[in-house]
Amino acid sequence: MKLLVTGGAGFVGSHSVNALLQAGHDVTILDNLSTGHRWALQGCELIPIDLRDTYHLNRKLKGRGFEGVLHFAAKSLVGESKNQPAMYYQNNVGGTTNLVRAMQAADIQKLVFSSTAAIFGNPISDLIDEEHPKAPINVYGQTKLVVEQMLQAVTQSSNFSATCLRYFNAAGANNTANLGEWHEPETHLIPNALRAAAGTGNPLTLFGDDYPTVDGTCVRDYVHVDDLASAHVAAIEQMDKRGAFGTYNLGNGNGYSVKDVIAACEKAVGTEIPHTIGPRREGDPATLVASAQKAHNELGWSPKHEGIDEIAQSAWNWECYRRDSLA
Ligand code: UFG
């Protein structure tokens, strides 16, 4: 298929571009490179515009023959979203609204949208399925939920189709394609732990050890970014077979505490990772673990990299590659 990938120079976006290329699709990337990277483009054409720029957006989408869009471009930091809510709504909600309108004007009717576990807020069940109540406890999660609702309404009033993929904790790296996670500043646990170990980042602080969990630290469902990528390939390829609107939770169904993750990173690096215990980080639910049964049943999706050790090892290989290639 001829596909447009917004945010294709970012972490999950670039791994999905790699998977789409491997599956034989023709990919064009739209990215303002505010957090994405030129090195992640993989030879694809880049449309270097911002989704808030409706004039150029409309012009760039028209007449190109795109058959579908995978929409990763977004602001995605929980802490930043608390401090700059209007900016988050403008980028994530406004940007997606602009994109959908430009798609409709260009007669592109298929969208795969990057959603998040942050739409659920504090879980009321051990495993979170698609029907779990949506009560985000941070602005980032609110913006993603509003977009899901907007997309559902659009699919009900036209022949537009949308699939929302709700990621739990995206992690790991593709060591074959030399792709991986690179945010500035970095806020995520695994790269922070690995960089603390390598001496290339700040010392690690563990945010809170008084949560109601097995060891007091937050529990998350870490899902390998290549597994997220394969779900996107399935979602866009199979969109005609499903209803106009669909939501899928993507995780392994296994919860690992922050302490478990630090231990896995220590194993990958081969040294201890010194860390201090700090206060809780605002907006962090105690536990987030997916039920991905619906994605298994309807998308035929199953993660291939289930263990935290494998995920941490691939992230460490990527850190070493980055360090050596930029040295
Ligand atoms: N953590 C630390 N120290 C760090 C970084 C993180 O202790 O330096 C902890 C966090 O407090 C949390 C866990 O490690 O308990 C995981 O944190 P991440 O920042 O790696 O990931 P989050 O769970 O905060 O974020 C993920 C996605 C977001 C999404 C969020 C939903 O990356 O996009 O889940 O809550 F919004």
mmCIF file of C-alpha atoms and ligand atoms in Angstrom:
data_model
loop_
_atom_site.group_PDB
_atom_site.id
_atom_site.type_symbol
_atom_site.label_atom_id
_atom_site.label_comp_id
_atom_site.label_asym_id
_atom_site.label_seq_id
_atom_site.Cartn_x
_atom_site.Cartn_y
_atom_site.Cartn_z
ATOM 1 C CA MET A 1 0.000 0.000 0.000
ATOM 2 C CA LYS A 2 1.037 3.596 -0.452
ATOM 3 C CA LEU A 3 1.129 4.913 3.095
ATOM 4 C CA LEU A 4 1.800 8.156 4.923
ATOM 5 C CA VAL A 5 3.384 7.830 8.371
ATOM 6 C CA THR A 6 3.229 10.899 10.600
ATOM 7 C CA GLY A 7 5.873 10.899 13.315
ATOM 8 C CA GLY A 8 7.771 8.267 11.347
ATOM 9 C CA ALA A 9 11.099 9.654 12.554
ATOM 10 C CA GLY A 10 10.229 8.995 16.203
ATOM 11 C CA PHE A 11 10.692 5.911 18.370
ATOM 12 C CA VAL A 12 7.600 3.776 17.703
ATOM 13 C CA GLY A 13 7.068 5.473 14.330
ATOM 14 C CA SER A 14 10.505 4.563 12.954
ATOM 15 C CA HIS A 15 10.242 0.926 14.043
ATOM 16 C CA SER A 16 6.826 0.753 12.403
ATOM 17 C CA VAL A 17 8.221 2.286 9.203
ATOM 18 C CA ASN A 18 10.872 -0.439 9.226
ATOM 19 C CA ALA A 19 8.192 -3.129 9.598
ATOM 20 C CA LEU A 20 6.032 -1.565 6.868
ATOM 21 C CA LEU A 21 9.008 -1.440 4.490
ATOM 22 C CA GLN A 22 9.842 -5.074 5.291
ATOM 23 C CA ALA A 23 6.228 -5.962 4.457
ATOM 24 C CA GLY A 24 6.610 -4.315 1.048
ATOM 25 C CA HIS A 25 4.690 -1.073 1.594
ATOM 26 C CA ASP A 26 5.586 2.277 0.042
ATOM 27 C CA VAL A 27 6.168 4.730 2.907
ATOM 28 C CA THR A 28 6.332 8.531 3.016
ATOM 29 C CA ILE A 29 7.100 10.162 6.366
ATOM 30 C CA LEU A 30 5.545 13.395 7.609
ATOM 31 C CA ASP A 31 7.472 14.744 10.595
ATOM 32 C CA ASN A 32 8.373 18.197 11.895
ATOM 33 C CA LEU A 33 11.533 16.661 13.437
ATOM 34 C CA SER A 34 10.796 18.376 16.752
ATOM 35 C CA THR A 35 11.508 15.115 18.553
ATOM 36 C CA GLY A 36 12.115 12.785 15.602
ATOM 37 C CA HIS A 37 15.489 12.178 13.973
ATOM 38 C CA ARG A 38 16.833 12.347 10.429
ATOM 39 C CA TRP A 39 18.848 9.171 11.043
ATOM 40 C CA ALA A 40 15.560 7.316 11.548
ATOM 41 C CA LEU A 41 14.131 8.071 8.080
ATOM 42 C CA GLN A 42 15.427 4.830 6.457
ATOM 43 C CA GLY A 43 15.556 6.328 2.988
ATOM 44 C CA CYS A 44 11.883 7.350 2.945
ATOM 45 C CA GLU A 45 10.743 10.643 1.489
ATOM 46 C CA LEU A 46 10.239 13.227 4.251
ATOM 47 C CA ILE A 47 7.463 15.823 4.237
ATOM 48 C CA PRO A 48 8.941 18.157 6.879
ATOM 49 C CA ILE A 49 5.820 19.907 8.081
ATOM 50 C CA ASP A 50 3.877 20.393 11.294
ATOM 51 C CA LEU A 51 0.307 19.106 11.622
ATOM 52 C CA ARG A 52 -0.739 22.504 12.924
ATOM 53 C CA ASP A 53 0.168 23.986 9.523
ATOM 54 C CA THR A 54 -3.152 23.255 7.806
ATOM 55 C CA TYR A 55 -2.272 25.092 4.596
ATOM 56 C CA HIS A 56 0.755 22.919 3.788
ATOM 57 C CA LEU A 57 -0.836 19.809 5.251
ATOM 58 C CA ASN A 58 -3.764 20.009 2.839
ATOM 59 C CA ARG A 59 -1.502 20.686 -0.112
ATOM 60 C CA LYS A 60 0.888 17.820 0.727
ATOM 61 C CA LEU A 61 -1.831 15.189 1.101
ATOM 62 C CA LYS A 62 -3.847 15.984 -2.022
ATOM 63 C CA GLY A 63 -3.232 14.039 -5.224
ATOM 64 C CA ARG A 64 -0.517 11.792 -3.797
ATOM 65 C CA GLY A 65 -2.564 8.594 -3.912
ATOM 66 C CA PHE A 66 -2.029 7.697 -0.243
ATOM 67 C CA GLU A 67 -4.231 4.725 0.669
ATOM 68 C CA GLY A 68 -3.872 5.102 4.414
ATOM 69 C CA VAL A 69 -2.180 7.009 7.225
ATOM 70 C CA LEU A 70 -0.455 5.765 10.366
ATOM 71 C CA HIS A 71 -0.455 8.628 12.840
ATOM 72 C CA PHE A 72 2.316 8.602 15.450
ATOM 73 C CA ALA A 73 3.120 12.324 15.577
ATOM 74 C CA ALA A 74 2.312 13.648 19.053
ATOM 75 C CA LYS A 75 3.644 15.129 22.223
ATOM 76 C CA SER A 76 3.946 12.228 24.657
ATOM 77 C CA LEU A 77 5.458 13.197 28.000
ATOM 78 C CA VAL A 78 3.186 12.982 31.023
ATOM 79 C CA GLY A 79 5.111 15.580 33.078
ATOM 80 C CA GLU A 80 5.375 18.064 30.228
ATOM 81 C CA SER A 81 1.646 17.668 29.545
ATOM 82 C CA LYS A 82 0.870 18.795 33.073
ATOM 83 C CA ASN A 83 2.913 21.963 32.681
ATOM 84 C CA GLN A 84 1.787 22.806 29.142
ATOM 85 C CA PRO A 85 -1.765 21.494 28.739
ATOM 86 C CA ALA A 86 -2.805 23.893 25.972
ATOM 87 C CA MET A 87 0.260 22.947 23.938
ATOM 88 C CA TYR A 88 -0.654 19.257 24.365
ATOM 89 C CA TYR A 89 -4.251 19.812 23.279
ATOM 90 C CA GLN A 90 -3.107 21.910 20.320
ATOM 91 C CA ASN A 91 -0.593 19.301 19.110
ATOM 92 C CA ASN A 92 -2.399 16.080 19.903
ATOM 93 C CA VAL A 93 -6.049 17.010 19.471
ATOM 94 C CA GLY A 94 -5.713 19.953 17.073
ATOM 95 C CA GLY A 95 -3.012 18.210 15.034
ATOM 96 C CA THR A 96 -5.117 15.062 14.641
ATOM 97 C CA THR A 97 -8.243 17.028 13.760
ATOM 98 C CA ASN A 98 -6.282 18.841 11.054
ATOM 99 C CA LEU A 99 -4.934 15.534 9.790
ATOM 100 C CA VAL A 100 -8.364 13.896 9.590
ATOM 101 C CA ARG A 101 -9.837 16.877 7.739
ATOM 102 C CA ALA A 102 -6.921 16.921 5.294
ATOM 103 C CA MET A 103 -7.320 13.155 4.783
ATOM 104 C CA GLN A 104 -11.012 13.569 4.041
ATOM 105 C CA ALA A 105 -10.288 16.384 1.603
ATOM 106 C CA ALA A 106 -7.760 14.133 -0.137
ATOM 107 C CA ASP A 107 -10.129 11.127 -0.047
ATOM 108 C CA ILE A 108 -7.908 9.032 2.256
ATOM 109 C CA GLN A 109 -10.207 6.978 4.459
ATOM 110 C CA LYS A 110 -7.977 4.758 6.640
ATOM 111 C CA LEU A 111 -6.189 5.822 9.809
ATOM 112 C CA VAL A 112 -4.214 3.905 12.431
ATOM 113 C CA PHE A 113 -3.851 6.048 15.537
ATOM 114 C CA SER A 114 -1.227 5.778 18.317
ATOM 115 C CA SER A 115 -3.127 5.741 21.578
ATOM 116 C CA THR A 116 -1.921 4.868 25.039
ATOM 117 C CA ALA A 117 -2.559 3.036 28.287
ATOM 118 C CA ALA A 118 -2.630 6.500 29.859
ATOM 119 C CA ILE A 119 -6.295 6.845 28.810
ATOM 120 C CA PHE A 120 -7.305 4.367 31.542
ATOM 121 C CA GLY A 121 -5.948 6.181 34.606
ATOM 122 C CA ASN A 122 -5.815 4.086 37.780
ATOM 123 C CA PRO A 123 -6.934 0.551 36.905
ATOM 124 C CA ILE A 124 -9.818 -1.148 38.686
ATOM 125 C CA SER A 125 -8.840 -4.636 37.481
ATOM 126 C CA ASP A 126 -5.553 -6.584 37.354
ATOM 127 C CA LEU A 127 -5.579 -6.754 33.556
ATOM 128 C CA ILE A 128 -6.850 -3.829 31.503
ATOM 129 C CA ASP A 129 -9.021 -4.759 28.559
ATOM 130 C CA GLU A 130 -10.558 -2.427 25.982
ATOM 131 C CA GLU A 131 -13.785 -1.940 27.954
ATOM 132 C CA HIS A 132 -12.025 -0.842 31.135
ATOM 133 C CA PRO A 133 -13.292 2.603 32.276
ATOM 134 C CA LYS A 134 -11.377 5.517 30.784
ATOM 135 C CA ALA A 135 -10.380 8.031 33.459
ATOM 136 C CA PRO A 136 -6.992 9.527 32.576
ATOM 137 C CA ILE A 137 -5.045 11.055 35.448
ATOM 138 C CA ASN A 138 -2.790 13.188 33.259
ATOM 139 C CA VAL A 139 -3.268 15.669 30.416
ATOM 140 C CA TYR A 140 -1.382 13.490 27.930
ATOM 141 C CA GLY A 141 -3.879 10.672 28.493
ATOM 142 C CA GLN A 142 -6.796 13.117 28.230
ATOM 143 C CA THR A 143 -5.661 14.325 24.808
ATOM 144 C CA LYS A 144 -5.363 10.774 23.475
ATOM 145 C CA LEU A 145 -8.807 9.836 24.820
ATOM 146 C CA VAL A 146 -10.405 12.915 23.235
ATOM 147 C CA VAL A 147 -8.872 11.944 19.892
ATOM 148 C CA GLU A 148 -10.223 8.388 20.177
ATOM 149 C CA GLN A 149 -13.690 9.840 20.802
ATOM 150 C CA MET A 150 -13.348 12.230 17.886
ATOM 151 C CA LEU A 151 -12.268 9.407 15.586
ATOM 152 C CA GLN A 152 -15.187 7.240 16.631
ATOM 153 C CA ALA A 153 -17.595 10.070 15.818
ATOM 154 C CA VAL A 154 -15.967 10.620 12.425
ATOM 155 C CA THR A 155 -16.265 6.931 11.539
ATOM 156 C CA GLN A 156 -19.966 7.026 12.450
ATOM 157 C CA SER A 157 -20.730 9.930 10.143
ATOM 158 C CA SER A 158 -18.720 9.015 7.032
ATOM 159 C CA ASN A 159 -16.941 6.125 5.355
ATOM 160 C CA PHE A 160 -13.769 6.845 7.323
ATOM 161 C CA SER A 161 -12.144 3.923 9.215
ATOM 162 C CA ALA A 162 -9.932 4.260 12.271
ATOM 163 C CA THR A 163 -8.050 1.797 14.454
ATOM 164 C CA CYS A 164 -6.670 2.996 17.793
ATOM 165 C CA LEU A 165 -3.713 1.032 19.157
ATOM 166 C CA ARG A 166 -3.169 1.641 22.848
ATOM 167 C CA TYR A 167 0.439 1.036 23.758
ATOM 168 C CA PHE A 168 1.463 0.041 27.223
ATOM 169 C CA ASN A 169 5.193 0.729 27.865
ATOM 170 C CA ALA A 170 7.030 0.788 24.544
ATOM 171 C CA ALA A 171 10.625 -0.360 25.028
ATOM 172 C CA GLY A 172 13.547 -2.169 23.401
ATOM 173 C CA ALA A 173 15.145 -1.538 20.024
ATOM 174 C CA ASN A 174 15.693 -3.064 16.601
ATOM 175 C CA ASN A 175 19.382 -3.926 16.543
ATOM 176 C CA THR A 176 19.299 -5.111 12.920
ATOM 177 C CA ALA A 177 17.958 -1.831 11.538
ATOM 178 C CA ASN A 178 20.021 0.196 14.048
ATOM 179 C CA LEU A 179 16.927 1.891 15.368
ATOM 180 C CA GLY A 180 16.157 2.720 18.978
ATOM 181 C CA GLU A 181 14.878 5.172 21.515
ATOM 182 C CA TRP A 182 16.359 8.663 21.665
ATOM 183 C CA HIS A 183 14.501 11.415 23.472
ATOM 184 C CA GLU A 184 15.910 14.705 24.679
ATOM 185 C CA PRO A 185 15.393 14.974 27.557
ATOM 186 C CA GLU A 186 15.019 11.266 28.257
ATOM 187 C CA THR A 187 12.373 10.480 30.872
ATOM 188 C CA HIS A 188 11.809 6.731 30.374
ATOM 189 C CA LEU A 189 13.020 4.169 32.843
ATOM 190 C CA ILE A 190 15.001 1.747 30.665
ATOM 191 C CA PRO A 191 17.178 4.288 28.786
ATOM 192 C CA ASN A 192 17.669 6.250 31.998
ATOM 193 C CA ALA A 193 18.818 3.132 33.848
ATOM 194 C CA LEU A 194 21.140 2.065 31.013
ATOM 195 C CA ARG A 195 22.670 5.511 30.649
ATOM 196 C CA ALA A 196 23.175 5.785 34.391
ATOM 197 C CA ALA A 197 25.061 2.473 34.188
ATOM 198 C CA ALA A 198 27.158 3.603 31.218
ATOM 199 C CA GLY A 199 27.912 6.998 32.729
ATOM 200 C CA THR A 200 26.322 8.712 29.721
ATOM 201 C CA GLY A 201 23.260 10.002 31.595
ATOM 202 C CA ASN A 202 22.176 11.306 34.964
ATOM 203 C CA PRO A 203 22.282 9.152 38.086
ATOM 204 C CA LEU A 204 19.087 7.095 38.324
ATOM 205 C CA THR A 205 16.290 8.082 40.683
ATOM 206 C CA LEU A 206 13.541 5.574 41.405
ATOM 207 C CA PHE A 207 10.280 7.493 41.668
ATOM 208 C CA GLY A 208 8.497 6.133 44.723
ATOM 209 C CA ASP A 209 8.764 2.834 46.596
ATOM 210 C CA ASP A 210 5.562 3.132 48.604
ATOM 211 C CA TYR A 211 3.030 2.051 45.976
ATOM 212 C CA PRO A 212 0.586 -0.774 46.756
ATOM 213 C CA THR A 213 2.529 -3.257 44.596
ATOM 214 C CA VAL A 214 4.599 -6.372 45.187
ATOM 215 C CA ASP A 215 7.785 -4.439 46.053
ATOM 216 C CA GLY A 216 6.413 -0.906 46.445
ATOM 217 C CA THR A 217 7.522 0.298 43.004
ATOM 218 C CA CYS A 218 5.290 0.900 39.977
ATOM 219 C CA VAL A 219 4.395 -2.083 37.821
ATOM 220 C CA ARG A 220 4.239 -1.728 34.037
ATOM 221 C CA ASP A 221 3.712 -3.913 30.982
ATOM 222 C CA TYR A 222 6.798 -3.435 28.804
ATOM 223 C CA VAL A 223 6.166 -4.278 25.167
ATOM 224 C CA HIS A 224 8.933 -4.510 22.577
ATOM 225 C CA VAL A 225 8.729 -1.736 20.021
ATOM 226 C CA ASP A 226 9.037 -4.262 17.153
ATOM 227 C CA ASP A 227 5.930 -5.998 18.482
ATOM 228 C CA LEU A 228 4.088 -2.679 18.462
ATOM 229 C CA ALA A 229 5.336 -2.216 14.898
ATOM 230 C CA SER A 230 3.933 -5.560 13.751
ATOM 231 C CA ALA A 231 0.530 -4.632 15.200
ATOM 232 C CA HIS A 232 0.515 -1.526 13.005
ATOM 233 C CA VAL A 233 1.239 -3.571 9.902
ATOM 234 C CA ALA A 234 -1.644 -5.924 10.760
ATOM 235 C CA ALA A 235 -3.983 -3.019 11.584
ATOM 236 C CA ILE A 236 -3.522 -1.162 8.308
ATOM 237 C CA GLU A 237 -3.462 -4.284 6.130
ATOM 238 C CA GLN A 238 -6.635 -5.731 7.653
ATOM 239 C CA MET A 239 -8.672 -2.568 8.035
ATOM 240 C CA ASP A 240 -11.189 -3.514 5.340
ATOM 241 C CA LYS A 241 -11.999 -6.754 7.160
ATOM 242 C CA ARG A 242 -13.027 -5.084 10.385
ATOM 243 C CA GLY A 243 -15.650 -2.566 11.459
ATOM 244 C CA ALA A 244 -15.054 1.119 10.832
ATOM 245 C CA PHE A 245 -13.780 1.799 14.346
ATOM 246 C CA GLY A 246 -11.645 -0.388 16.565
ATOM 247 C CA THR A 247 -9.545 -0.125 19.711
ATOM 248 C CA TYR A 248 -6.838 -2.571 20.785
ATOM 249 C CA ASN A 249 -4.684 -2.738 23.896
ATOM 250 C CA LEU A 250 -1.109 -3.767 23.127
ATOM 251 C CA GLY A 251 0.999 -5.289 25.873
ATOM 252 C CA ASN A 252 2.482 -8.610 26.942
ATOM 253 C CA GLY A 253 0.116 -9.132 29.848
ATOM 254 C CA ASN A 254 3.081 -9.345 32.259
ATOM 255 C CA GLY A 255 3.765 -6.724 34.892
ATOM 256 C CA TYR A 256 7.316 -5.830 35.922
ATOM 257 C CA SER A 257 8.136 -3.508 38.792
ATOM 258 C CA VAL A 258 10.677 -0.709 38.473
ATOM 259 C CA LYS A 259 13.012 -2.855 40.589
ATOM 260 C CA ASP A 260 12.547 -5.817 38.213
ATOM 261 C CA VAL A 261 13.419 -3.555 35.280
ATOM 262 C CA ILE A 262 16.536 -2.228 36.989
ATOM 263 C CA ALA A 263 17.619 -5.843 37.656
ATOM 264 C CA ALA A 264 17.081 -6.716 33.960
ATOM 265 C CA CYS A 265 19.138 -3.685 32.923
ATOM 266 C CA GLU A 266 21.892 -4.710 35.356
ATOM 267 C CA LYS A 267 21.948 -8.151 33.741
ATOM 268 C CA ALA A 268 22.245 -6.615 30.255
ATOM 269 C CA VAL A 269 25.021 -4.206 31.248
ATOM 270 C CA GLY A 270 26.824 -6.592 33.565
ATOM 271 C CA THR A 271 27.184 -4.091 36.399
ATOM 272 C CA GLU A 272 25.095 -2.810 39.276
ATOM 273 C CA ILE A 273 23.089 0.307 38.598
ATOM 274 C CA PRO A 274 23.289 2.622 41.582
ATOM 275 C CA HIS A 275 20.064 4.487 42.245
ATOM 276 C CA THR A 276 18.409 6.608 44.873
ATOM 277 C CA ILE A 277 14.777 6.515 45.958
ATOM 278 C CA GLY A 278 12.942 9.758 45.246
ATOM 279 C CA PRO A 279 9.344 10.855 45.752
ATOM 280 C CA ARG A 280 6.526 9.601 43.534
ATOM 281 C CA ARG A 281 6.266 11.215 40.094
ATOM 282 C CA GLU A 282 2.918 12.917 39.610
ATOM 283 C CA GLY A 283 0.556 11.241 37.150
ATOM 284 C CA ASP A 284 2.008 7.721 37.582
ATOM 285 C CA PRO A 285 -0.586 4.983 38.225
ATOM 286 C CA ALA A 286 0.689 2.182 40.518
ATOM 287 C CA THR A 287 0.056 -0.611 38.010
ATOM 288 C CA LEU A 288 -0.715 -0.816 34.282
ATOM 289 C CA VAL A 289 -0.896 -4.259 32.682
ATOM 290 C CA ALA A 290 -2.716 -5.066 29.452
ATOM 291 C CA SER A 291 -5.073 -7.742 28.382
ATOM 292 C CA ALA A 292 -4.236 -7.978 24.687
ATOM 293 C CA GLN A 293 -6.714 -10.783 24.022
ATOM 294 C CA LYS A 294 -8.714 -8.711 21.545
ATOM 295 C CA ALA A 295 -5.591 -7.925 19.501
ATOM 296 C CA HIS A 296 -4.734 -11.651 19.520
ATOM 297 C CA ASN A 297 -8.237 -12.613 18.401
ATOM 298 C CA GLU A 298 -8.979 -9.911 15.846
ATOM 299 C CA LEU A 299 -5.574 -8.761 14.538
ATOM 300 C CA GLY A 300 -3.877 -12.134 14.891
ATOM 301 C CA TRP A 301 -1.225 -10.290 16.886
ATOM 302 C CA SER A 302 1.022 -11.871 19.436
ATOM 303 C CA PRO A 303 4.184 -10.359 20.838
ATOM 304 C CA LYS A 304 7.397 -12.181 19.946
ATOM 305 C CA HIS A 305 9.604 -10.622 22.617
ATOM 306 C CA GLU A 306 7.915 -11.240 25.924
ATOM 307 C CA GLY A 307 10.663 -11.176 28.514
ATOM 308 C CA ILE A 308 12.000 -8.050 30.177
ATOM 309 C CA ASP A 309 15.574 -9.414 29.902
ATOM 310 C CA GLU A 310 15.361 -9.584 26.108
ATOM 311 C CA ILE A 311 13.852 -6.095 25.930
ATOM 312 C CA ALA A 312 16.554 -4.638 28.198
ATOM 313 C CA GLN A 313 19.300 -6.401 26.220
ATOM 314 C CA SER A 314 18.106 -4.976 22.887
ATOM 315 C CA ALA A 315 17.888 -1.496 24.440
ATOM 316 C CA TRP A 316 21.435 -1.903 25.780
ATOM 317 C CA ASN A 317 22.744 -3.037 22.363
ATOM 318 C CA TRP A 318 21.186 0.106 20.912
ATOM 319 C CA GLU A 319 22.773 2.339 23.579
ATOM 320 C CA CYS A 320 26.189 0.832 22.782
ATOM 321 C CA TYR A 321 25.665 1.290 19.041
ATOM 322 C CA ARG A 322 24.629 4.926 19.492
ATOM 323 C CA ARG A 323 27.562 5.647 21.759
ATOM 324 C CA ASP A 324 30.079 4.034 19.396
ATOM 325 C CA SER A 325 28.620 5.413 16.172
ATOM 326 C CA LEU A 326 28.530 8.967 17.484
ATOM 327 C CA ALA A 327 31.885 8.803 19.255
HETATM 328 N N1 UFG B 1 10.764 5.757 36.522
HETATM 329 C C1 UFG B 1 11.720 5.932 37.504
HETATM 330 N N2 UFG B 1 12.834 6.655 37.190
HETATM 331 C C2 UFG B 1 13.039 7.201 35.958
HETATM 332 C C3 UFG B 1 12.058 7.020 34.981
HETATM 333 C C4 UFG B 1 10.932 6.296 35.292
HETATM 334 O O1 UFG B 1 11.550 5.440 38.608
HETATM 335 O O2 UFG B 1 14.078 7.869 35.773
HETATM 336 C C5 UFG B 1 9.569 4.964 36.817
HETATM 337 C C6 UFG B 1 8.277 5.732 36.636
HETATM 338 O O3 UFG B 1 7.937 6.458 37.782
HETATM 339 C C7 UFG B 1 7.312 4.606 36.307
HETATM 340 C C8 UFG B 1 8.177 3.588 35.556
HETATM 341 O O4 UFG B 1 9.516 3.901 35.903
HETATM 342 O O5 UFG B 1 6.856 4.026 37.464
HETATM 343 C C9 UFG B 1 8.037 3.650 34.064
HETATM 344 O O6 UFG B 1 8.223 5.011 33.663
HETATM 345 P P1 UFG B 1 8.434 5.448 32.161
HETATM 346 O O7 UFG B 1 8.631 6.943 32.170
HETATM 347 O O8 UFG B 1 9.461 4.619 31.504
HETATM 348 O O9 UFG B 1 7.052 5.088 31.490
HETATM 349 P P2 UFG B 1 5.590 5.551 31.928
HETATM 350 O O10 UFG B 1 4.946 4.349 32.523
HETATM 351 O O11 UFG B 1 5.551 6.792 32.700
HETATM 352 O O12 UFG B 1 5.059 6.001 30.517
HETATM 353 C C10 UFG B 1 4.424 5.165 29.675
HETATM 354 C C11 UFG B 1 4.462 5.780 28.292
HETATM 355 C C12 UFG B 1 3.657 7.036 28.266
HETATM 356 C C13 UFG B 1 2.293 6.805 28.855
HETATM 357 C C14 UFG B 1 2.385 6.233 30.227
HETATM 358 C C15 UFG B 1 1.042 5.926 30.818
HETATM 359 O O13 UFG B 1 5.802 6.051 27.913
HETATM 360 O O14 UFG B 1 3.531 7.447 26.926
HETATM 361 O O15 UFG B 1 3.111 5.019 30.148
HETATM 362 O O16 UFG B 1 1.073 6.110 32.196
HETATM 363 F F1 UFG B 1 1.613 7.964 28.954
#
